[in-house]
PDB file of C-alpha atoms and ligand atoms in Angstrom:
ATOM      1  CA  MET A 446       7.891  -3.235  33.409  1.00  0.00           C
ATOM      2  CA  GLY A 447       6.602  -2.534  36.915  1.00  0.00           C
ATOM      3  CA  ALA A 448       4.804  -5.005  39.091  1.00  0.00           C
ATOM      4  CA  GLY A 449       1.022  -4.795  39.255  1.00  0.00           C
ATOM      5  CA  HIS A 450       0.039  -5.638  35.696  1.00  0.00           C
ATOM      6  CA  SER A 451       0.241  -8.777  33.635  1.00  0.00           C
ATOM      7  CA  PRO A 452       2.354  -8.950  30.453  1.00  0.00           C
ATOM      8  CA  ASP A 453      -0.714  -8.264  28.299  1.00  0.00           C
ATOM      9  CA  TRP A 454      -1.646  -5.335  30.569  1.00  0.00           C
ATOM     10  CA  THR A 455      -5.151  -6.652  31.245  1.00  0.00           C
ATOM     11  CA  ILE A 456      -6.745  -6.154  34.634  1.00  0.00           C
ATOM     12  CA  PRO A 457     -10.029  -7.395  36.103  1.00  0.00           C
ATOM     13  CA  GLN A 458     -12.849  -5.008  35.238  1.00  0.00           C
ATOM     14  CA  ASP A 459     -13.951  -5.107  38.896  1.00  0.00           C
ATOM     15  CA  HIS A 460     -17.329  -3.688  37.957  1.00  0.00           C
ATOM     16  CA  GLY A 461     -18.086  -2.954  41.625  1.00  0.00           C
ATOM     17  CA  HIS A 462     -15.401  -0.249  41.782  1.00  0.00           C
ATOM     18  CA  PHE A 463     -17.457   2.192  39.722  1.00  0.00           C
ATOM     19  CA  THR A 464     -19.451   4.660  41.834  1.00  0.00           C
ATOM     20  CA  PRO A 465     -23.136   5.501  41.254  1.00  0.00           C
ATOM     21  CA  GLY A 466     -21.971   8.854  39.884  1.00  0.00           C
ATOM     22  CA  GLU A 467     -19.757   7.092  37.356  1.00  0.00           C
ATOM     23  CA  HIS A 468     -22.619   4.862  36.199  1.00  0.00           C
ATOM     24  CA  GLN A 469     -24.729   8.000  35.851  1.00  0.00           C
ATOM     25  CA  THR A 470     -22.034   9.530  33.622  1.00  0.00           C
ATOM     26  CA  TRP A 471     -22.321   6.519  31.296  1.00  0.00           C
ATOM     27  CA  THR A 472     -26.104   6.807  31.194  1.00  0.00           C
ATOM     28  CA  THR A 473     -25.992  10.546  30.512  1.00  0.00           C
ATOM     29  CA  LEU A 474     -23.532  10.054  27.658  1.00  0.00           C
ATOM     30  CA  TYR A 475     -25.437   7.039  26.336  1.00  0.00           C
ATOM     31  CA  GLU A 476     -28.752   8.840  26.209  1.00  0.00           C
ATOM     32  CA  ARG A 477     -27.265  11.879  24.529  1.00  0.00           C
ATOM     33  CA  GLN A 478     -25.648   9.791  21.772  1.00  0.00           C
ATOM     34  CA  ALA A 479     -28.609   7.426  21.395  1.00  0.00           C
ATOM     35  CA  ALA A 480     -30.760  10.456  20.602  1.00  0.00           C
ATOM     36  CA  LEU A 481     -28.290  11.900  18.091  1.00  0.00           C
ATOM     37  CA  LEU A 482     -27.170   8.825  16.182  1.00  0.00           C
ATOM     38  CA  PRO A 483     -30.206   7.461  14.307  1.00  0.00           C
ATOM     39  CA  GLY A 484     -29.815   8.850  10.782  1.00  0.00           C
ATOM     40  CA  ARG A 485     -26.171   9.745  11.508  1.00  0.00           C
ATOM     41  CA  ALA A 486     -24.448   6.508  12.562  1.00  0.00           C
ATOM     42  CA  CYS A 487     -24.176   3.712   9.996  1.00  0.00           C
ATOM     43  CA  GLN A 488     -26.597   0.797  10.259  1.00  0.00           C
ATOM     44  CA  PRO A 489     -24.023  -1.794  11.439  1.00  0.00           C
ATOM     45  CA  PHE A 490     -23.256   0.450  14.418  1.00  0.00           C
ATOM     46  CA  LEU A 491     -26.928   0.974  15.315  1.00  0.00           C
ATOM     47  CA  ASP A 492     -27.630  -2.743  14.933  1.00  0.00           C
ATOM     48  CA  GLY A 493     -24.611  -3.583  17.107  1.00  0.00           C
ATOM     49  CA  LEU A 494     -25.743  -1.168  19.783  1.00  0.00           C
ATOM     50  CA  ASP A 495     -29.130  -2.926  19.892  1.00  0.00           C
ATOM     51  CA  GLN A 496     -27.722  -6.417  19.883  1.00  0.00           C
ATOM     52  CA  LEU A 497     -25.227  -5.704  22.652  1.00  0.00           C
ATOM     53  CA  ASP A 498     -27.824  -4.023  24.837  1.00  0.00           C
ATOM     54  CA  LEU A 499     -25.300  -1.522  26.161  1.00  0.00           C
ATOM     55  CA  LYS A 500     -27.726   0.732  27.911  1.00  0.00           C
ATOM     56  CA  GLY A 501     -28.321  -1.322  31.032  1.00  0.00           C
ATOM     57  CA  ALA A 502     -27.894   0.422  34.327  1.00  0.00           C
ATOM     58  CA  GLY A 503     -24.726   2.319  33.643  1.00  0.00           C
ATOM     59  CA  ILE A 504     -21.303   1.008  32.666  1.00  0.00           C
ATOM     60  CA  PRO A 505     -21.757  -2.454  31.097  1.00  0.00           C
ATOM     61  CA  ARG A 506     -20.427  -5.600  32.744  1.00  0.00           C
ATOM     62  CA  PHE A 507     -17.796  -6.955  30.382  1.00  0.00           C
ATOM     63  CA  ASP A 508     -18.744 -10.575  31.193  1.00  0.00           C
ATOM     64  CA  ASP A 509     -22.298 -10.028  29.935  1.00  0.00           C
ATOM     65  CA  LEU A 510     -21.172  -7.948  26.990  1.00  0.00           C
ATOM     66  CA  ASN A 511     -18.613 -10.565  25.973  1.00  0.00           C
ATOM     67  CA  GLU A 512     -21.196 -13.330  25.905  1.00  0.00           C
ATOM     68  CA  ARG A 513     -23.188 -11.436  23.314  1.00  0.00           C
ATOM     69  CA  LEU A 514     -20.217 -10.106  21.359  1.00  0.00           C
ATOM     70  CA  GLY A 515     -18.413 -13.451  21.382  1.00  0.00           C
ATOM     71  CA  ALA A 516     -21.467 -15.227  19.986  1.00  0.00           C
ATOM     72  CA  LEU A 517     -21.654 -12.711  17.118  1.00  0.00           C
ATOM     73  CA  THR A 518     -18.050 -12.378  15.904  1.00  0.00           C
ATOM     74  CA  GLY A 519     -15.731 -14.030  18.439  1.00  0.00           C
ATOM     75  CA  TRP A 520     -14.421 -10.682  19.732  1.00  0.00           C
ATOM     76  CA  LYS A 521     -14.156  -9.846  23.422  1.00  0.00           C
ATOM     77  CA  VAL A 522     -13.469  -6.720  25.450  1.00  0.00           C
ATOM     78  CA  VAL A 523     -10.658  -6.761  28.015  1.00  0.00           C
ATOM     79  CA  ALA A 524     -10.015  -4.111  30.660  1.00  0.00           C
ATOM     80  CA  VAL A 525      -6.709  -2.227  30.744  1.00  0.00           C
ATOM     81  CA  PRO A 526      -5.689   0.711  32.953  1.00  0.00           C
ATOM     82  CA  GLY A 527      -5.440   3.148  30.021  1.00  0.00           C
ATOM     83  CA  LEU A 528      -3.322   3.438  26.889  1.00  0.00           C
ATOM     84  CA  VAL A 529      -1.044   0.404  26.461  1.00  0.00           C
ATOM     85  CA  PRO A 530       2.206   0.030  24.460  1.00  0.00           C
ATOM     86  CA  ASP A 531       1.709  -0.340  20.708  1.00  0.00           C
ATOM     87  CA  GLU A 532       2.792  -3.959  20.462  1.00  0.00           C
ATOM     88  CA  VAL A 533       0.503  -4.932  23.342  1.00  0.00           C
ATOM     89  CA  PHE A 534      -2.416  -3.186  21.656  1.00  0.00           C
ATOM     90  CA  PHE A 535      -1.766  -4.844  18.287  1.00  0.00           C
ATOM     91  CA  GLU A 536      -1.325  -8.267  19.871  1.00  0.00           C
ATOM     92  CA  HIS A 537      -4.775  -7.909  21.456  1.00  0.00           C
ATOM     93  CA  LEU A 538      -6.417  -6.874  18.188  1.00  0.00           C
ATOM     94  CA  ALA A 539      -4.700  -9.674  16.269  1.00  0.00           C
ATOM     95  CA  ASN A 540      -6.369 -12.074  18.718  1.00  0.00           C
ATOM     96  CA  ARG A 541      -9.802 -10.450  18.596  1.00  0.00           C
ATOM     97  CA  ARG A 542      -9.514  -8.757  21.974  1.00  0.00           C
ATOM     98  CA  PHE A 543     -10.398  -5.089  22.240  1.00  0.00           C
ATOM     99  CA  PRO A 544      -8.674  -3.319  25.156  1.00  0.00           C
ATOM    100  CA  SER A 545     -10.883  -0.834  27.003  1.00  0.00           C
ATOM    101  CA  GLY A 546      -9.768   1.775  29.513  1.00  0.00           C
ATOM    102  CA  ASN A 547     -11.179   0.806  32.905  1.00  0.00           C
ATOM    103  CA  PHE A 548     -12.226   4.308  33.981  1.00  0.00           C
ATOM    104  CA  ILE A 549     -14.816   6.867  32.949  1.00  0.00           C
ATOM    105  CA  ARG A 550     -14.434  10.607  32.348  1.00  0.00           C
ATOM    106  CA  ARG A 551     -15.291  13.127  35.055  1.00  0.00           C
ATOM    107  CA  PRO A 552     -18.571  15.069  34.842  1.00  0.00           C
ATOM    108  CA  ASP A 553     -16.650  18.167  33.705  1.00  0.00           C
ATOM    109  CA  GLN A 554     -15.232  16.180  30.745  1.00  0.00           C
ATOM    110  CA  LEU A 555     -18.519  15.007  29.214  1.00  0.00           C
ATOM    111  CA  ASP A 556     -17.827  16.770  25.945  1.00  0.00           C
ATOM    112  CA  TYR A 557     -14.174  16.064  25.492  1.00  0.00           C
ATOM    113  CA  LEU A 558     -11.234  14.146  26.868  1.00  0.00           C
ATOM    114  CA  GLN A 559      -8.063  13.104  25.144  1.00  0.00           C
ATOM    115  CA  GLU A 560      -7.478   9.715  26.763  1.00  0.00           C
ATOM    116  CA  PRO A 561      -9.853   6.918  25.754  1.00  0.00           C
ATOM    117  CA  ASP A 562     -12.204   5.982  28.612  1.00  0.00           C
ATOM    118  CA  VAL A 563     -14.747   3.146  28.822  1.00  0.00           C
ATOM    119  CA  PHE A 564     -17.410   5.228  27.113  1.00  0.00           C
ATOM    120  CA  HIS A 565     -15.269   5.920  24.071  1.00  0.00           C
ATOM    121  CA  ASP A 566     -13.864   2.394  23.974  1.00  0.00           C
ATOM    122  CA  VAL A 567     -17.057   0.439  24.567  1.00  0.00           C
ATOM    123  CA  PHE A 568     -19.814   2.673  23.222  1.00  0.00           C
ATOM    124  CA  GLY A 569     -17.686   4.027  20.362  1.00  0.00           C
ATOM    125  CA  HIS A 570     -15.777   0.963  19.225  1.00  0.00           C
ATOM    126  CA  VAL A 571     -17.515  -2.206  20.311  1.00  0.00           C
ATOM    127  CA  PRO A 572     -20.806  -2.009  18.353  1.00  0.00           C
ATOM    128  CA  MET A 573     -18.841  -2.030  15.067  1.00  0.00           C
ATOM    129  CA  LEU A 574     -17.136  -5.243  16.201  1.00  0.00           C
ATOM    130  CA  THR A 575     -20.496  -7.016  15.807  1.00  0.00           C
ATOM    131  CA  ASP A 576     -20.166  -6.569  12.031  1.00  0.00           C
ATOM    132  CA  PRO A 577     -18.317  -9.574  10.546  1.00  0.00           C
ATOM    133  CA  VAL A 578     -16.437  -7.534   7.919  1.00  0.00           C
ATOM    134  CA  PHE A 579     -15.373  -4.820  10.337  1.00  0.00           C
ATOM    135  CA  ALA A 580     -14.450  -7.503  12.880  1.00  0.00           C
ATOM    136  CA  ASP A 581     -12.056  -9.010  10.321  1.00  0.00           C
ATOM    137  CA  TYR A 582     -10.655  -5.581   9.452  1.00  0.00           C
ATOM    138  CA  MET A 583      -9.760  -4.875  13.093  1.00  0.00           C
ATOM    139  CA  GLN A 584      -8.044  -8.213  13.500  1.00  0.00           C
ATOM    140  CA  ALA A 585      -6.079  -7.710  10.260  1.00  0.00           C
ATOM    141  CA  TYR A 586      -5.132  -4.238  11.487  1.00  0.00           C
ATOM    142  CA  GLY A 587      -3.615  -5.787  14.614  1.00  0.00           C
ATOM    143  CA  ARG A 588      -1.448  -8.104  12.529  1.00  0.00           C
ATOM    144  CA  GLY A 589      -0.578  -5.211  10.224  1.00  0.00           C
ATOM    145  CA  GLY A 590       0.407  -3.115  13.245  1.00  0.00           C
ATOM    146  CA  LEU A 591       2.922  -5.696  14.394  1.00  0.00           C
ATOM    147  CA  ARG A 592       4.377  -5.760  10.888  1.00  0.00           C
ATOM    148  CA  ALA A 593       4.503  -1.948  10.559  1.00  0.00           C
ATOM    149  CA  LEU A 594       6.268  -1.707  13.922  1.00  0.00           C
ATOM    150  CA  GLY A 595       8.970  -4.036  12.660  1.00  0.00           C
ATOM    151  CA  LEU A 596       9.319  -2.038   9.429  1.00  0.00           C
ATOM    152  CA  GLY A 597       9.400   1.390  11.093  1.00  0.00           C
ATOM    153  CA  ARG A 598       6.208   2.541   9.299  1.00  0.00           C
ATOM    154  CA  LEU A 599       3.859   2.712  12.257  1.00  0.00           C
ATOM    155  CA  HIS A 600       3.350   6.474  11.855  1.00  0.00           C
ATOM    156  CA  ASN A 601       1.883   5.757   8.398  1.00  0.00           C
ATOM    157  CA  LEU A 602      -0.297   2.850   9.517  1.00  0.00           C
ATOM    158  CA  ALA A 603      -1.534   4.816  12.543  1.00  0.00           C
ATOM    159  CA  ARG A 604      -3.081   7.306  10.098  1.00  0.00           C
ATOM    160  CA  LEU A 605      -5.127   4.491   8.595  1.00  0.00           C
ATOM    161  CA  TYR A 606      -6.535   3.708  12.051  1.00  0.00           C
ATOM    162  CA  TRP A 607      -7.216   7.369  12.676  1.00  0.00           C
ATOM    163  CA  TYR A 608      -9.043   8.064   9.410  1.00  0.00           C
ATOM    164  CA  THR A 609     -11.052   4.823   9.493  1.00  0.00           C
ATOM    165  CA  VAL A 610     -11.549   3.233  12.922  1.00  0.00           C
ATOM    166  CA  GLU A 611     -11.646   6.579  14.729  1.00  0.00           C
ATOM    167  CA  PHE A 612     -12.973   9.135  12.224  1.00  0.00           C
ATOM    168  CA  GLY A 613     -14.286   7.190   9.250  1.00  0.00           C
ATOM    169  CA  LEU A 614     -17.429   8.078   7.271  1.00  0.00           C
ATOM    170  CA  LEU A 615     -19.428   5.660   5.146  1.00  0.00           C
ATOM    171  CA  GLN A 616     -21.233   6.738   1.979  1.00  0.00           C
ATOM    172  CA  THR A 617     -24.621   5.019   1.740  1.00  0.00           C
ATOM    173  CA  ALA A 618     -27.611   5.367  -0.583  1.00  0.00           C
ATOM    174  CA  GLN A 619     -29.420   7.156   2.250  1.00  0.00           C
ATOM    175  CA  GLY A 620     -26.579   9.640   2.758  1.00  0.00           C
ATOM    176  CA  LEU A 621     -23.298   9.957   4.600  1.00  0.00           C
ATOM    177  CA  ARG A 622     -23.074   7.974   7.841  1.00  0.00           C
ATOM    178  CA  ILE A 623     -20.548   7.644  10.681  1.00  0.00           C
ATOM    179  CA  TYR A 624     -18.597   4.507  11.543  1.00  0.00           C
ATOM    180  CA  GLY A 625     -15.582   6.033  13.358  1.00  0.00           C
ATOM    181  CA  ALA A 626     -15.545   5.609  17.136  1.00  0.00           C
ATOM    182  CA  GLY A 627     -13.937   8.980  17.825  1.00  0.00           C
ATOM    183  CA  ILE A 628     -16.983  10.583  16.260  1.00  0.00           C
ATOM    184  CA  LEU A 629     -19.600   8.191  17.632  1.00  0.00           C
ATOM    185  CA  SER A 630     -18.565   8.902  21.227  1.00  0.00           C
ATOM    186  CA  SER A 631     -18.597  12.706  20.732  1.00  0.00           C
ATOM    187  CA  SER A 632     -21.858  14.649  20.558  1.00  0.00           C
ATOM    188  CA  SER A 633     -20.365  17.735  18.909  1.00  0.00           C
ATOM    189  CA  GLU A 634     -18.372  15.816  16.294  1.00  0.00           C
ATOM    190  CA  SER A 635     -21.352  13.553  15.459  1.00  0.00           C
ATOM    191  CA  VAL A 636     -23.114  16.622  14.107  1.00  0.00           C
ATOM    192  CA  TYR A 637     -20.089  18.574  12.850  1.00  0.00           C
ATOM    193  CA  CYS A 638     -18.631  15.771  10.719  1.00  0.00           C
ATOM    194  CA  LEU A 639     -21.814  15.464   8.639  1.00  0.00           C
ATOM    195  CA  GLU A 640     -23.381  18.900   8.723  1.00  0.00           C
ATOM    196  CA  ASP A 641     -20.664  21.533   9.087  1.00  0.00           C
ATOM    197  CA  PRO A 642     -19.393  23.098   5.831  1.00  0.00           C
ATOM    198  CA  ARG A 643     -15.816  23.512   7.093  1.00  0.00           C
ATOM    199  CA  PRO A 644     -14.272  20.029   7.025  1.00  0.00           C
ATOM    200  CA  THR A 645     -13.405  18.374   3.710  1.00  0.00           C
ATOM    201  CA  ARG A 646     -14.814  14.915   3.019  1.00  0.00           C
ATOM    202  CA  ILE A 647     -12.528  12.961   0.719  1.00  0.00           C
ATOM    203  CA  ASP A 648     -12.983   9.599  -1.004  1.00  0.00           C
ATOM    204  CA  PHE A 649     -10.884   6.938   0.703  1.00  0.00           C
ATOM    205  CA  ASP A 650      -7.479   6.457  -0.874  1.00  0.00           C
ATOM    206  CA  LEU A 651      -5.045   4.269   1.056  1.00  0.00           C
ATOM    207  CA  GLU A 652      -1.851   6.029   0.037  1.00  0.00           C
ATOM    208  CA  ARG A 653      -3.334   9.462   0.598  1.00  0.00           C
ATOM    209  CA  VAL A 654      -4.580   8.438   4.049  1.00  0.00           C
ATOM    210  CA  MET A 655      -1.141   7.169   5.007  1.00  0.00           C
ATOM    211  CA  ARG A 656       0.476  10.436   3.883  1.00  0.00           C
ATOM    212  CA  THR A 657      -1.940  12.706   5.726  1.00  0.00           C
ATOM    213  CA  PRO A 658      -1.088  13.849   9.280  1.00  0.00           C
ATOM    214  CA  TYR A 659      -3.926  14.349  11.755  1.00  0.00           C
ATOM    215  CA  ARG A 660      -4.665  16.395  14.828  1.00  0.00           C
ATOM    216  CA  ILE A 661      -5.763  14.853  18.074  1.00  0.00           C
ATOM    217  CA  ASP A 662      -6.823  17.968  19.984  1.00  0.00           C
ATOM    218  CA  ASP A 663      -9.731  19.395  17.995  1.00  0.00           C
ATOM    219  CA  LEU A 664     -12.546  18.598  15.587  1.00  0.00           C
ATOM    220  CA  GLN A 665     -11.098  17.159  12.386  1.00  0.00           C
ATOM    221  CA  ASP A 666     -10.294  19.277   9.315  1.00  0.00           C
ATOM    222  CA  ARG A 667     -10.923  16.322   6.999  1.00  0.00           C
ATOM    223  CA  TYR A 668     -12.671  12.981   6.862  1.00  0.00           C
ATOM    224  CA  PHE A 669     -12.238  10.067   4.469  1.00  0.00           C
ATOM    225  CA  LYS A 670     -15.344   8.349   3.079  1.00  0.00           C
ATOM    226  CA  ILE A 671     -15.557   4.670   2.221  1.00  0.00           C
ATOM    227  CA  GLU A 672     -18.246   3.127  -0.002  1.00  0.00           C
ATOM    228  CA  SER A 673     -18.593  -0.023   2.068  1.00  0.00           C
ATOM    229  CA  LEU A 674     -16.878  -1.872   4.875  1.00  0.00           C
ATOM    230  CA  GLN A 675     -15.962  -4.516   2.316  1.00  0.00           C
ATOM    231  CA  GLN A 676     -14.107  -1.871   0.275  1.00  0.00           C
ATOM    232  CA  LEU A 677     -12.081  -1.041   3.381  1.00  0.00           C
ATOM    233  CA  LEU A 678     -11.260  -4.681   4.057  1.00  0.00           C
ATOM    234  CA  ASP A 679     -10.303  -5.355   0.436  1.00  0.00           C
ATOM    235  CA  ALA A 680      -8.078  -2.266   0.233  1.00  0.00           C
ATOM    236  CA  THR A 681      -6.169  -3.230   3.381  1.00  0.00           C
ATOM    237  CA  ALA A 682      -6.301  -6.867   4.468  1.00  0.00           C
ATOM    238  CA  GLY A 683      -6.345  -7.819   0.787  1.00  0.00           C
ATOM    239  CA  GLN A 684      -3.091  -5.922   0.023  1.00  0.00           C
ATOM    240  CA  ASP A 685       0.570  -6.391   0.856  1.00  0.00           C
ATOM    241  CA  PHE A 686       1.649  -3.033   2.323  1.00  0.00           C
ATOM    242  CA  GLY A 687       5.354  -3.807   1.764  1.00  0.00           C
ATOM    243  CA  PRO A 688       5.694  -1.938  -1.579  1.00  0.00           C
ATOM    244  CA  LEU A 689       3.508   0.904  -0.281  1.00  0.00           C
ATOM    245  CA  TYR A 690       5.718   1.326   2.790  1.00  0.00           C
ATOM    246  CA  GLU A 691       8.757   1.504   0.516  1.00  0.00           C
ATOM    247  CA  ARG A 692       7.155   4.293  -1.513  1.00  0.00           C
ATOM    248  CA  LEU A 693       6.060   6.123   1.613  1.00  0.00           C
ATOM    249  CA  ALA A 694       9.649   6.201   2.849  1.00  0.00           C
ATOM    250  CA  VAL A 695      10.501   8.637   0.021  1.00  0.00           C
ATOM    251  CA  LEU A 696       7.188  10.521  -0.337  1.00  0.00           C
ATOM    252  CA  PRO A 697       6.487  13.703   1.664  1.00  0.00           C
ATOM    253  CA  ASP A 698       3.458  14.063   3.924  1.00  0.00           C
ATOM    254  CA  LEU A 699       0.446  15.843   2.447  1.00  0.00           C
ATOM    255  CA  VAL A 700      -0.786  19.004   4.130  1.00  0.00           C
ATOM    256  CA  ILE A 701      -4.296  18.995   2.747  1.00  0.00           C
TER     257      ILE A 701
HETATM  258  N1  LIG B1064      -2.237  -5.908   4.571  1.00  0.00           N
HETATM  259  C1  LIG B1064      -1.477  -5.107   5.493  1.00  0.00           C
HETATM  260  C2  LIG B1064       0.031  -5.396   5.360  1.00  0.00           C
HETATM  261  O1  LIG B1064       0.443  -6.079   4.459  1.00  0.00           O
HETATM  262  C3  LIG B1064      -1.958  -5.356   6.918  1.00  0.00           C
HETATM  263  C4  LIG B1064      -3.201  -4.616   7.272  1.00  0.00           C
HETATM  264  C5  LIG B1064      -4.449  -5.184   7.127  1.00  0.00           C
HETATM  265  C6  LIG B1064      -3.133  -3.336   7.754  1.00  0.00           C
HETATM  266  C7  LIG B1064      -5.606  -4.502   7.476  1.00  0.00           C
HETATM  267  C8  LIG B1064      -4.248  -2.657   8.105  1.00  0.00           C
HETATM  268  C9  LIG B1064      -5.503  -3.231   7.974  1.00  0.00           C
HETATM  269  O2  LIG B1064       0.816  -4.923   6.165  1.00  0.00           O
HETATM  270 FE1   FE B1065     -10.490   4.828  20.011  1.00  0.00          FE
END
């Protein structure tokens, strides 16, 4: 490990280092998504967005955000330089800390970038952390990640994160809604995932999710739908993945 970062990889947000142009990028992205998401994002996300008051004047101050978030579910956001090692990431989640990249995309990357920036991490992920059930799911996922690492099954568990936390859809009485952060921070995918005929939308099935590879460089070919956040929590935190991991060791991946 090099000098210059602490063992948990957190750094001060140093809110003053963002330029006016960078704050404008946040506001541009925020306004675009805020216009698209009513009727598309799930209610817990929209409520969280309101309660956290993320609009402000550009990139939120984590101190202010954490006061509101902490009072709701005990989660907090911590700044990190970018992607962190798996065990560091899981350790944060297991302790109700969500690591956020401390940079924002360039103006020529408004529509797409592969590395998670503060807009994806904070706008996409943090509103869902105001929901008590989802907040528990994310913490349990952190513990589960540490366990999967030790068992050599992280590639299977990572698919659960991908198809839920990043690209999950929620079936509601009013219609299909988005709860995945990878969608919520992307204007094109927010429309595509619900309205385009091409992707398949499959009922959530834990084993199937864990056997299904994903692509990180394009709109998704498939989404998994849950019936409720409680269903997701029960199917994961409420289960011992040990026997499932043993089965997965001898089962092939699924292509569709
Ligand atoms: N219950 C899982 C296990 O036994 C841990 C987990 C919980 C994983 C929630 C993901 C989400 O490993
Ligand atoms: Fe993410």
